[in-house]
Amino acid sequence: MATASLLRRVLVLLTLFCVNDVRSVKLKSDEHTPWTNEFETVELSCVIESISSPSPRIEWKKIKEGNPSYVYFQGRISGDLENRARLREPASLVIENASRTDTAQYRCEVTAPDDQRSFAELLIDLVVRVKPVMPKCAVPTAVPVGKPAEFLCSEEEGFPRPKFQWFRNSEEIPIDPKTSPRFMNASYTMDPETGVLSFGAVRKEDGGEYFCRAKNEAGYSECRAQKMEVYDLNVAGIVLGVVVVITVLALVTAGICCAYRRGYLHSQQKDDKFKAPAKSDGVDYVRTEEEGDFRHKSSFII
Ligand SMILES: *[C@@H]1O[C@H](CO)[C@@H](O)[C@H](O)[C@H]1NC(C)=O
Ligand SMILES: *[C@@H]1O[C@H](CO)[C@@H](O)[C@H](O)[C@H]1NC(C)=O
């Protein structure tokens, strides 16, 4: 008698447990971390694995920087996905013409009122990749042999953050010069993360047309090639010498000119000032002023 009652109880419990297990809503996803390129279509997969309720309530929320907002609520798409998204029955969300602002977490929530366990949710991490735009490149135009040179490349739009490559005369510059016989003797370091290509001491062979490429999973863009000239320091010395001589000549000429003009104006001014009021002894004034001017002139030239 007692045994039978116990058995019945166990059976009831087991049945309840089994029924419980069947009568609960369960979700799964074909892809928890989907990605798409900008302007393309992507599906956020939310598959109902088991359910007993005939009309479950389905909601989608977007979670960006910790703030949830409704994407699908009461049978309607809302927010910035309006007109760009639709529900693919029963619970997946399809986003068309994906935008970079769609990169976020999305939560699929299903409420099944007739199920014992009546609520289930799952998280989807969506990444919308953005092709890099044309990077900004800085190439030194002329560098003397043996001097350092730095090349800069930057790009702000690409997502995920692009990696950078440099090209010389359309040939890729390896990250490690030792790996290529052609670049073996070059003294540079190159950082694909920052886009900085840095020569310790340029050689004649380093001259050429340089451009940079910014590349990520969505594609790549390049800047226009810019020429770096490498010139000999001897030439530089000659050029510098010529420049110095020309500068000195110009300065001397300007100095003489200036001194002459000042002196000329001075004496004229003084002449005008002092000649008029004192005609008789004006000669003395003019003479002293002229002496002053001479002193002035000589001090200027020294
Ligand atoms: C896609 O979205 C962009 C803005 O993000 C818009 O300029 C473009 O016209 C849209 N394309 C289509 C086919 O709707
Ligand atoms: C590199 O330098 C070595 C020794 O200085 C020289 O023999 C070799 O030809 C150079 N290689 C290139 C590619 O310039």
Tab-separated table of C-alpha atoms and ligand atoms in Angstrom, residues 181-185 203 205, ligand 2:
chain	number	residue	atom	x	y	z
A	181	PRO	CA	66.369	40.423	-50.550
A	182	ARG	CA	65.354	43.707	-52.132
A	183	PHE	CA	64.747	45.483	-48.806
A	184	MET	CA	67.377	43.563	-46.818
A	185	ASN	CA	69.733	46.542	-46.400
A	203	ARG	CA	69.722	55.391	-48.756
A	205	GLU	CA	67.711	53.208	-53.108
B	2	LIG	C1	73.314	44.705	-49.085
B	2	LIG	O1	74.580	44.975	-48.539
B	2	LIG	C2	75.547	43.998	-48.822
B	2	LIG	C3	76.840	44.371	-48.078
B	2	LIG	O2	76.918	45.724	-47.824
B	2	LIG	C4	75.773	43.931	-50.341
B	2	LIG	O3	76.724	42.936	-50.645
B	2	LIG	C5	74.447	43.599	-51.008
B	2	LIG	O4	74.585	43.616	-52.413
B	2	LIG	C6	73.369	44.581	-50.588
B	2	LIG	N1	72.103	44.152	-51.101
B	2	LIG	C7	71.261	44.981	-51.740
B	2	LIG	C8	69.991	44.357	-52.221
B	2	LIG	O5	71.468	46.157	-51.891
